[in-house]
Coordinates of C-alpha atoms in Angstrom, one line a residue:
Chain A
X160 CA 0.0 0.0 0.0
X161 CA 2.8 2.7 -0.9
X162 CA -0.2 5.1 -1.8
X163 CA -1.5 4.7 1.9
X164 CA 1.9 5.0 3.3
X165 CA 2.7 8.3 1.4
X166 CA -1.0 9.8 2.6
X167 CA 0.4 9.1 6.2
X168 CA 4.2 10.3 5.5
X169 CA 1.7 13.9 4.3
X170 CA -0.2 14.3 7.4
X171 CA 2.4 13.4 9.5
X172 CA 4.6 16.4 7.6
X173 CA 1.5 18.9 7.8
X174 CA 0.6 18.2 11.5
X175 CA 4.4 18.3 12.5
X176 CA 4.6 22.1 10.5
X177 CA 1.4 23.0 11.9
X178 CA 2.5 23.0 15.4
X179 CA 5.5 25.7 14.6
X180 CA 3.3 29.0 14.9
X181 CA 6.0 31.2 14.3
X182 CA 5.4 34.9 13.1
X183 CA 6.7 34.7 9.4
X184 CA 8.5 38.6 10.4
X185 CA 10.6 37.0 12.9
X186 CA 14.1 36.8 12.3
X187 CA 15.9 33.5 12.3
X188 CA 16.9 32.4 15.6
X189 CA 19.7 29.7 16.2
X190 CA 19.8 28.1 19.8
X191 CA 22.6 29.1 22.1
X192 CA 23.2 26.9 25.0
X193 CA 25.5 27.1 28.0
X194 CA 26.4 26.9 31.8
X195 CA 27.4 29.2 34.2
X196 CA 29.1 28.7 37.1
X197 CA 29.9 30.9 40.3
X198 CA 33.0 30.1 42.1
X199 CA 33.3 26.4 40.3
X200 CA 29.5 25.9 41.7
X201 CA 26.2 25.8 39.3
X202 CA 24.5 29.0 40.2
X203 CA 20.7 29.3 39.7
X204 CA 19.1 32.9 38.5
X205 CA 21.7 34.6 36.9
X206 CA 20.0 36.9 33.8
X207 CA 22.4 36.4 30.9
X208 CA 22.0 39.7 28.4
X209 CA 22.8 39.4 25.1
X210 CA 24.2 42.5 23.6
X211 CA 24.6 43.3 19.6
X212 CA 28.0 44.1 18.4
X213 CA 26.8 46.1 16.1
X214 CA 24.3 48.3 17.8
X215 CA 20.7 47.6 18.4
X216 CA 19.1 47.0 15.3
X217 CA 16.4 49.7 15.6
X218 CA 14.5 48.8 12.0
X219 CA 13.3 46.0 13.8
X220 CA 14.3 45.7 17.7
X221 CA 14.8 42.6 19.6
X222 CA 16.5 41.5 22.7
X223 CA 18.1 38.3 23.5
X224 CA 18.4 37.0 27.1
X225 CA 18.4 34.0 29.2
X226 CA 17.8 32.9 32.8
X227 CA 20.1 29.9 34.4
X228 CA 18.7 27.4 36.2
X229 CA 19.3 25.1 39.0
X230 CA 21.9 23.5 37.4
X231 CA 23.4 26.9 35.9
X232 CA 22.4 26.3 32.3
X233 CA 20.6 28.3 30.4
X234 CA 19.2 28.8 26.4
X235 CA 18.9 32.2 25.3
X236 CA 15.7 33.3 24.5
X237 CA 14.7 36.6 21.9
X238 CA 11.1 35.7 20.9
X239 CA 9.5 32.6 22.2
X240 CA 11.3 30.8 25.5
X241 CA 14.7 29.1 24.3
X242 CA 14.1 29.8 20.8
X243 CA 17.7 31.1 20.5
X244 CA 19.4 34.0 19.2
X245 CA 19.1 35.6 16.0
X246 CA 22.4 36.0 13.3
X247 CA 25.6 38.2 15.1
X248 CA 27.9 38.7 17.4
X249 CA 26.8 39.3 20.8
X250 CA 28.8 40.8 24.1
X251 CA 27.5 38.6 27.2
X252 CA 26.9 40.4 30.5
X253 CA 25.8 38.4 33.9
X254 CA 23.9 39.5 37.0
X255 CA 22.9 37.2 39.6
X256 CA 19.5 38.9 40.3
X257 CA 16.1 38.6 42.4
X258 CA 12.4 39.2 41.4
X259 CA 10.7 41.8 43.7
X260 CA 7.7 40.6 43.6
X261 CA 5.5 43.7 44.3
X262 CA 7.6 46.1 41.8
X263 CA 7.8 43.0 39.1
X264 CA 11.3 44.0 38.6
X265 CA 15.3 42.3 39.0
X266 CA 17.7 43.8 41.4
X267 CA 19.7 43.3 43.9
X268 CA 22.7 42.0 42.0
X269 CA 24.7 39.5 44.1
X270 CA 27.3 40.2 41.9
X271 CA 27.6 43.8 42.5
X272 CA 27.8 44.7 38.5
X273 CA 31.1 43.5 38.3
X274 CA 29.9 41.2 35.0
X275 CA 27.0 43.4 34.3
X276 CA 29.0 46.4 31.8
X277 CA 28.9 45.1 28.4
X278 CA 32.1 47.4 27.4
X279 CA 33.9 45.6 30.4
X280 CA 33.0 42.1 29.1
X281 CA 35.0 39.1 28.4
X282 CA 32.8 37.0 27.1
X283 CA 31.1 37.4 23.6
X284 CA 29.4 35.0 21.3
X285 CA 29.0 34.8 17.7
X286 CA 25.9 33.0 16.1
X287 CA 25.8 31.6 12.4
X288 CA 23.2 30.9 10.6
X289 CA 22.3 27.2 10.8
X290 CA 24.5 26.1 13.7
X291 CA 22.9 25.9 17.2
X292 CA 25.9 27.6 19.6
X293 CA 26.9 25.6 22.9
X294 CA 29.0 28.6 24.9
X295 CA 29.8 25.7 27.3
X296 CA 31.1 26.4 30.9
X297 CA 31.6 30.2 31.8
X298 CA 33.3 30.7 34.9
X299 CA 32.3 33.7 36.8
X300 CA 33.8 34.9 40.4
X301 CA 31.3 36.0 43.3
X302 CA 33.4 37.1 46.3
X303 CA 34.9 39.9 46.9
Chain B
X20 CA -86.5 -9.9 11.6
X21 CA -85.5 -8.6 8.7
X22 CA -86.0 -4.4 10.0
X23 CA -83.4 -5.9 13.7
X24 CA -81.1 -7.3 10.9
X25 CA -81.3 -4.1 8.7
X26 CA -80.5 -1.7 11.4
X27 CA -77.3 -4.0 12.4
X28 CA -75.8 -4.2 9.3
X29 CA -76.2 -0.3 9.0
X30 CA -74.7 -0.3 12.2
X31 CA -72.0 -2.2 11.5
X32 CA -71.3 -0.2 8.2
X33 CA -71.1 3.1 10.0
X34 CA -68.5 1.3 12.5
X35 CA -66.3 0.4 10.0
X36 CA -66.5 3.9 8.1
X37 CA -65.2 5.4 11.2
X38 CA -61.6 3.4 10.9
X39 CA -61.9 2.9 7.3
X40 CA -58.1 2.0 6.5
X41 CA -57.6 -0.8 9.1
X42 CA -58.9 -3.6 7.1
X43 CA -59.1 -2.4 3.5
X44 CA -56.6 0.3 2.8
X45 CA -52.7 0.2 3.1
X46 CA -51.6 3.4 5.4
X47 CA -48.9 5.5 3.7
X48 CA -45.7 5.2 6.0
X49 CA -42.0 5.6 6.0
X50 CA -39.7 2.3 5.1
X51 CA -36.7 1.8 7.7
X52 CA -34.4 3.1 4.9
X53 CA -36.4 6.2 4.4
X54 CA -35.8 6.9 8.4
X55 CA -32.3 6.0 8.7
X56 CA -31.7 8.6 6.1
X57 CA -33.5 11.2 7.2
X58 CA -31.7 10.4 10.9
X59 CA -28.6 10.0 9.1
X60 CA -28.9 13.7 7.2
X61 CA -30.1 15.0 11.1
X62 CA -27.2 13.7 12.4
X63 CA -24.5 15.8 9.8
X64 CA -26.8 18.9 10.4
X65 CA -26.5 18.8 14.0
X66 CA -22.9 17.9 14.1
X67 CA -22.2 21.0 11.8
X68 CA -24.4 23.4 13.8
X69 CA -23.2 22.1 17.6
X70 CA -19.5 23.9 17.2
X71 CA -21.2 27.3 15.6
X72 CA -23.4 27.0 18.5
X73 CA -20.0 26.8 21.0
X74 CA -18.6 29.7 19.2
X75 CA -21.7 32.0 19.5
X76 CA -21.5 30.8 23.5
X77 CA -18.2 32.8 22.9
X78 CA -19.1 35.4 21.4
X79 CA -21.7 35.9 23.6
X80 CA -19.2 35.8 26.5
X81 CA -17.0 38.4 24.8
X82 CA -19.3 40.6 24.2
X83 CA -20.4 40.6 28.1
X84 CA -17.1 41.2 28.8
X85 CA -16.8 44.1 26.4
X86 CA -19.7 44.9 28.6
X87 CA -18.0 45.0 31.8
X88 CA -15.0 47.1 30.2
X89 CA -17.5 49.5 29.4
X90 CA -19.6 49.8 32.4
X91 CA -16.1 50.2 34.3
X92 CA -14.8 52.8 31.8
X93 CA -18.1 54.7 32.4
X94 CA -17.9 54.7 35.8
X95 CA -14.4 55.7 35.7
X96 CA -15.5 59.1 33.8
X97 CA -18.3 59.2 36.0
X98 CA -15.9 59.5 39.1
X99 CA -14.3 62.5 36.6
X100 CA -17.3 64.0 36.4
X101 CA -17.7 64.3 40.4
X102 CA -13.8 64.5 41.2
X103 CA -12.8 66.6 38.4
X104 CA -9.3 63.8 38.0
X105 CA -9.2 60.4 37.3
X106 CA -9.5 57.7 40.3
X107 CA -5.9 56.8 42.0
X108 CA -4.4 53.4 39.9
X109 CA -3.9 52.6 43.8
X110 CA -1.9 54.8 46.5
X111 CA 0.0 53.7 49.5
X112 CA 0.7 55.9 52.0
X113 CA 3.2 54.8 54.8
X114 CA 3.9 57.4 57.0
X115 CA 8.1 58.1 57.2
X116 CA 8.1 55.1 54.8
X117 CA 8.5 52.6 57.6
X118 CA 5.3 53.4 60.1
X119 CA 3.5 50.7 58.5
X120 CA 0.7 50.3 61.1
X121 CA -0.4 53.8 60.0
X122 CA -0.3 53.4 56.6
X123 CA -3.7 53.8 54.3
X124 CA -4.0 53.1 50.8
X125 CA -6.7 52.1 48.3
X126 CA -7.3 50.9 44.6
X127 CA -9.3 52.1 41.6
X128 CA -11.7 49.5 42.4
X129 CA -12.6 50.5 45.2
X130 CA -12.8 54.3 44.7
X131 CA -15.4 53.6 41.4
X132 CA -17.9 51.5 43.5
X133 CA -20.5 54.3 43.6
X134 CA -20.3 54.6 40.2
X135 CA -21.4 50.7 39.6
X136 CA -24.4 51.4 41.7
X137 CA -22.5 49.6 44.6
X138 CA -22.6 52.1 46.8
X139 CA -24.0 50.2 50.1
X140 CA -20.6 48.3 49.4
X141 CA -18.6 51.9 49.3
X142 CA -20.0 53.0 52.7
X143 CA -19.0 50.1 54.5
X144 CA -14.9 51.1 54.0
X145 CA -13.7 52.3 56.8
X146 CA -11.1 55.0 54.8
X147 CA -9.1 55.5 57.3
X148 CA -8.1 52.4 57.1
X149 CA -6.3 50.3 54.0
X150 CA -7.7 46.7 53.2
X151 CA -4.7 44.9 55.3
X152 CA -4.6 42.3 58.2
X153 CA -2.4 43.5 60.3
X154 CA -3.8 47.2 60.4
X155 CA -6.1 46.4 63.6
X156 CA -10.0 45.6 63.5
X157 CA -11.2 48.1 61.2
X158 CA -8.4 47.0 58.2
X159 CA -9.4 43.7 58.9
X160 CA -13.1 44.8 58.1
X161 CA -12.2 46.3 55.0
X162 CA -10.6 43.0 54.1
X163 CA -13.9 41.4 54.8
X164 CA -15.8 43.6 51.9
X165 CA -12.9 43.3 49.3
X166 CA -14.0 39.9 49.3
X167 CA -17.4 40.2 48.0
X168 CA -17.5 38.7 44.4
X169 CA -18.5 41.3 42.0
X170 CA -19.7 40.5 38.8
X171 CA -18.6 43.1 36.7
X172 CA -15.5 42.6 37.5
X173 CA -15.3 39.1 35.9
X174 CA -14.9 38.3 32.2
X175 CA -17.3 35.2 31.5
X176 CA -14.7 34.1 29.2
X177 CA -12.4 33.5 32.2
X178 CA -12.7 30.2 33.9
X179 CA -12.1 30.8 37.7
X180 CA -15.0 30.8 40.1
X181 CA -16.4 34.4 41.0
X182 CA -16.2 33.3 44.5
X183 CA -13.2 31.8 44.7
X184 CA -10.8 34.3 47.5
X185 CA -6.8 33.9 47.5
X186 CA -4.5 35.0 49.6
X187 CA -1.9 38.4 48.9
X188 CA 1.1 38.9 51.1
X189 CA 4.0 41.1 50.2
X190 CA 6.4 40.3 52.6
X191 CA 8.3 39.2 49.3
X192 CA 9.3 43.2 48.8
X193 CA 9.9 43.6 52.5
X194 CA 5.8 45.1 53.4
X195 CA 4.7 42.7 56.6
X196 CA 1.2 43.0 55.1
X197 CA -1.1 40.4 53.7
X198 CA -4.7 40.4 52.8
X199 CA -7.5 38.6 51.1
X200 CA -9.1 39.3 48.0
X201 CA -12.0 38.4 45.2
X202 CA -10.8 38.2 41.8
X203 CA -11.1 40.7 38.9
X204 CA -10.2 40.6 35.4
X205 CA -9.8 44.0 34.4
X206 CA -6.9 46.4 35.4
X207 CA -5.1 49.6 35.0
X208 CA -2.7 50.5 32.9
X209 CA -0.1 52.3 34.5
X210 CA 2.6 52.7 31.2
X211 CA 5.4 50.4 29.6
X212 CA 9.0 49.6 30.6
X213 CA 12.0 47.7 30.2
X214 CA 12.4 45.4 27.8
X215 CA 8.4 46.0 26.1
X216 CA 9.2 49.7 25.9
X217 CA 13.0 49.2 24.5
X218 CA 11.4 46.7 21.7
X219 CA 8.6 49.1 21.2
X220 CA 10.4 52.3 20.8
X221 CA 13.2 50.7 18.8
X222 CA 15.9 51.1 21.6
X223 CA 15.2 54.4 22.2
X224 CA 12.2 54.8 25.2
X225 CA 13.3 58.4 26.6
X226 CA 10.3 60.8 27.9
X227 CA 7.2 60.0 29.8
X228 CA 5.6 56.6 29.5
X229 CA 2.9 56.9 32.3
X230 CA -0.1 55.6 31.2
X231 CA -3.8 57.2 31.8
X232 CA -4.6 57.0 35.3
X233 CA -2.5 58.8 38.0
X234 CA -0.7 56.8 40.4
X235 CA 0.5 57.6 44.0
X236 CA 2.7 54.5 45.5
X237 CA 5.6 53.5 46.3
X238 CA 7.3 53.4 42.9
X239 CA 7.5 56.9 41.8
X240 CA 4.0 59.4 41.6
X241 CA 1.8 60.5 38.9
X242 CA -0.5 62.3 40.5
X243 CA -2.3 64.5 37.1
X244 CA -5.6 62.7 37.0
X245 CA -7.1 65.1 34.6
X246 CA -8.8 64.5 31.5
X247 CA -6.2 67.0 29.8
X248 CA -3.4 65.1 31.3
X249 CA -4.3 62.5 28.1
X250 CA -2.1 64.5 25.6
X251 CA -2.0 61.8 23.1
X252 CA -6.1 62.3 22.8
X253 CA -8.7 60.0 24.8
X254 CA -9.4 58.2 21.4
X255 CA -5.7 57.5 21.6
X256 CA -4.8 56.2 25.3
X257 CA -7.1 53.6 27.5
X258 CA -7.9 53.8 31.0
X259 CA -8.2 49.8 31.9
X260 CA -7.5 46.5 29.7
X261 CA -8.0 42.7 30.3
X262 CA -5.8 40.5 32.5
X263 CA -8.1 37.5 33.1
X264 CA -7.3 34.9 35.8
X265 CA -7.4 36.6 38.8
X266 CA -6.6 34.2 41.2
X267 CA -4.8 32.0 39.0
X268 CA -1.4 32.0 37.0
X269 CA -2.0 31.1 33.3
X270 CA 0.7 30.5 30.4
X271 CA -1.3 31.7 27.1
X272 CA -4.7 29.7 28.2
X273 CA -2.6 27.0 29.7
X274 CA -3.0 26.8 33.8
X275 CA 0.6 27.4 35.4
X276 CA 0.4 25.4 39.3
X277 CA 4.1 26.3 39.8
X278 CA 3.8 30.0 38.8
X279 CA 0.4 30.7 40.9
X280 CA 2.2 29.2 43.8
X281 CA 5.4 31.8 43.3
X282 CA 3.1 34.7 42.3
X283 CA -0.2 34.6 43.5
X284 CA 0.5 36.2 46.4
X285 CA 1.3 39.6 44.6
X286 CA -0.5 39.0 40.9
X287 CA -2.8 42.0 42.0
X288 CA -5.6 39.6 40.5
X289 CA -8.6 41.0 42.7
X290 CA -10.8 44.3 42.4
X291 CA -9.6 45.3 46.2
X292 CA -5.9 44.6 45.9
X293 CA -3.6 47.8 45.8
X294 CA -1.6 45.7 43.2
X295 CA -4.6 45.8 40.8
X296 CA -3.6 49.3 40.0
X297 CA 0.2 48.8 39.9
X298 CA 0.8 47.4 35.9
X299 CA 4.0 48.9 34.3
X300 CA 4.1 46.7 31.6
X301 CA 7.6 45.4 30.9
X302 CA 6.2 42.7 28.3
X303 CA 7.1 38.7 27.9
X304 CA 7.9 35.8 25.6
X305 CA 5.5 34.5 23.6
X306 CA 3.8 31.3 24.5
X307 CA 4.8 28.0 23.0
X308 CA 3.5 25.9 25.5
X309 CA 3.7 25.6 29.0
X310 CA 7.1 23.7 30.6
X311 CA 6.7 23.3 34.5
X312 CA 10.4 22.3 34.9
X313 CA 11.4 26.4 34.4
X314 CA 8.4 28.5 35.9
X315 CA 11.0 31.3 36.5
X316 CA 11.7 31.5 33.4
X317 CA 8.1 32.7 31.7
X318 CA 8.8 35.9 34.6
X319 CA 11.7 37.3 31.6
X320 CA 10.9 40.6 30.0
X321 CA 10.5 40.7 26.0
X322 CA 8.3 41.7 23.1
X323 CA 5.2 40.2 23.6
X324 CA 2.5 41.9 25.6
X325 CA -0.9 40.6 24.8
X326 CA -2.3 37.0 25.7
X327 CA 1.7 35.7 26.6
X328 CA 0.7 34.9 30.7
X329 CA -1.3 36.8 33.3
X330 CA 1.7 37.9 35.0
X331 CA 1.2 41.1 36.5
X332 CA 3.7 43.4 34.4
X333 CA 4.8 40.9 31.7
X334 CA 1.7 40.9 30.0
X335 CA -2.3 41.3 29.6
X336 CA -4.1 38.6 28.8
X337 CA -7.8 37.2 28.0
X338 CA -9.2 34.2 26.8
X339 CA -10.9 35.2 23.8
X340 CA -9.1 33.9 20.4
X341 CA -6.5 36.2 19.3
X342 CA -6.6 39.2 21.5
X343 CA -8.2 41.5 24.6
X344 CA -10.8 44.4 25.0
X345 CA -9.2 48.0 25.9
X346 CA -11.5 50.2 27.9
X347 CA -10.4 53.7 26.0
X348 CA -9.7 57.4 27.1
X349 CA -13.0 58.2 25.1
X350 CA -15.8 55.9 26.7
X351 CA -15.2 53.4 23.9
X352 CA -14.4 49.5 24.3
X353 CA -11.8 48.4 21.4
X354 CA -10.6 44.2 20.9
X355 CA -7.4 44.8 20.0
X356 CA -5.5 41.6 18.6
X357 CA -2.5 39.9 20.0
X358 CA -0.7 40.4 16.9
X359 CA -0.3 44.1 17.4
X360 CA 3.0 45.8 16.8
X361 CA 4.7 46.4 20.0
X362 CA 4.9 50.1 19.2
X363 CA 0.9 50.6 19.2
X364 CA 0.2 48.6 22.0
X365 CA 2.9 51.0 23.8
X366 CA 0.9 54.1 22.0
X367 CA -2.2 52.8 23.2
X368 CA -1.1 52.2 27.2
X369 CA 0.8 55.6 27.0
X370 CA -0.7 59.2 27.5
X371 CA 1.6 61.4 26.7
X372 CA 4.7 60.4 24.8
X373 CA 3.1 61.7 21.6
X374 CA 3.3 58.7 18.9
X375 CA 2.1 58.4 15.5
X376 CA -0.2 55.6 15.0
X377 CA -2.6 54.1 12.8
X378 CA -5.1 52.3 14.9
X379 CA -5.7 48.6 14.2
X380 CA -8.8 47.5 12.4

């Protein structure tokens, strides 16, 4: 029944596109991947921030970011969660921040914005089209 | 003899003309086959017309909840019309910033009860006194009426119960308060931030983002409640919008346990909460699901603002398809879709930063 077979091969390959809602104006985003680690520990919470080389892209703004968790890793997120970053070079910045939860907003950096400058910043990334990016293990130090 | 038989036999012919098909003629009918199609045909009718009939339940629903966004954006103007400003978003008022036990505040909610024809309600607030348990007897009292379902307050599109009360505590910010609340759906805007404004404005959000109604708290005042204060126009800036749930955290329509647990507590998702009136809208991502391995990770700023969670300050939400009703400037209710550049949505929220816009249709 290779006429049956294809049929199911077809609804299979509609159903599976169906499910991807994503908003044809969207740029392409590749998924960037790594952990972070405080003092050779996994640290939970830290707000990875993504910045452009280049500038921000003001014909058609996004931001890229990502939030570790308990076992420090994260996947940077621009549009939906952990779809990844869109094509460039980025400048990483870290803060190891908590959620107020009557003002809705991060502070309190328990890093004391020693990672948080992006012209002070070690760490960079750069994202191609068509490769998904693991940063691997980025060492950061908390005291003093 | 023959005049007893006579009359029988007539009597017997006027019998049988008063059932006349019984015995000699066949009765027209319908043949099993005739019936199964005809049930068969019933069937496909009905099974095409029961889903219209679920989305009209929806639409009806909808349009109640436009409703309710009107009849709250009336009253709002209403309060203008006696006050000469706006209603308070929500103030807080702690004396030297610590004296918590002699602190007073209210929300919008409560200060446009008289204008819902709940003014029995109104009178019963002590207002001297914030809605807060630990504020002595009379706060305690005031908790007790915030806790009276209202129905205008609840969208019938949203599934929690109208009387169902949760708990808010925001020891979380260091305030030793806590209280208990009804739910709402509806809330004011206060403006846009962070990561919603930066998206929206192109990386560029300088100048005043407030949105319509003043606000006098602990994050900075507001206080011009006047209709003028709208410089963008009141066809151009609302006073409330939709975030549905109240009590409950939702991801898109999806119910988030985990997140309610963490956020509940200060979601501002009743008409008596002073967080009701506290929305700067720093936007979200946009739903693809729900994963409860990460719920912190749906609390990250980004560029979508309509239907993404309830999360106080990351998004509004509803549970109509495809977006939520604004409560405008003007008196009018607009459904504006989820799919609306960042940059309107910001025009719409803010009053005075003085955008261009072409209004969705």
């Amino acid at each position: 029944m290779p006429l049956r077979k294809l049929f199911f091969v077809t609804l299979l390959f509609v159903t599976l596109n169906g499910c991807s809602s994503r908003n044809p104006d969207w740029k392409e985003t590749i998924p960037v991947t790594g952990v972070i680690h405080v003092d050779g520990e996994p640290a939970e919470g830290i707000h990875i921030k993504f910045h452009p080389k280049e500038g921000v892209d003001t014909d058609q703004t996004t931001e890229t970011k990502a939030i570790s968790d308990a076992e420090g890793k994260f996947t940077a997120s621009t549009y939906e969660l952990n779809d990844g970053a869109p094509v460039g070079e980025y400048t990483l910045t870290f803060e190891w921040l908590k959620l107020n939860p009557v003002s809705m907003q991060f502070g309190d950096d328990q890093l004391r914005g020693k990672y948080s400058k992006p012209d002070k910043s070690e760490h960079s990334v750069t994202v191609a089209s068509g490769t998904p990016v693991d940063i691997g293990t980025i060492e950061l130090k908390g005291k003093k | 003899m023959h005049r007893y038989s006579q009359s029988h036999r007539h009597e017997r012919v006027a019998h049988s003309s008063s059932c006349p098909r019984r015995q000699n003629t066949q009765r027209p009918a319908f043949t099993l086959v005739e019936l199964l199609v005809v049930i068969a045909i019933i069937g496909i009718l009905v099974g095409l017309l029961l889903p219209a009939v679920q989305a009209a339940r929806e639409a009806a629903r909808r349009m109640q909840c436009s409703n309710n966004v009107k009849q709250i954006s009336l009253a709002m103007h209403n309060y203008e019309s006696a006050y000469k400003t706006f209603p308070l978003a929500w103030w807080l008022d702690i004396p030297g910033g610590t004296n918590i036990p002699a602190a007073n505040g209210r929300s919008w909610g409560i200060s446009i009860l008289p204008f819902l024809e709940q003014t029995n309600l109104y009178n019963q607030f002590d207002q001297r006194f914030p809605a807060l348990n630990e504020l002595g007897p009379i706060a305690q009292a005031n908790v007790q009426l915030i806790q009276q379902p209202l129905s205008f307050f609840k969208c019938p599109s949203s599934p929690w119960g109208i009387t169902e009360i949760y708990e808010g505590d925001a020891s979380g910010a260091g305030l030793p308060v806590t209280w208990n609340a009804a739910g709402s759906d509806y809330i004011s805007t206060t403006g846009v931030r962070g990561a919603f404004a930066r998206i929206a404005y192109s990386g560029s959000p300088g100048g005043s983002r407030h949105g319509a109604l003043p606000v006098q708290g602990v994050f900075g005042d507001n206080r011009n409640g006047k209709i003028g204060a709208m410089v963008d126009g009141t066809s151009n800036t609302c006073l409330i919008a939709e975030r549905t749930g109240g009590p409950r955290i939702y991801v898109g329509t999806a119910p988030a346990a985990a997140l309610t647990g963490l956020l509940v507590s200060t979601n501002g998702g009743g008409w008596g909460d002073l967080l009701n009136g506290e929305n700067w809208l720093s936007g979200g991502l946009f739903p693809n699901g729900y994963d409860p391995a990460n719920p912190a990770a749906y609390l990250q700023e980004g560029p979508c603002a309509i239907n993404c969670s309830n999360i106080r300050g990351r998004s509004l939400h509803s549970f109509h398809t495809g977006g939520i009703h604004f409560g405008m400037g003007d008196g009018s209710v607009q459904f504006v879709s989820a799919s609306t550049d960042a940059f309107v949505i910001a025009a719409l929220i803010t009053r005075e930063k003085g955008e261009t816009f072409t209004f969705p249709q």
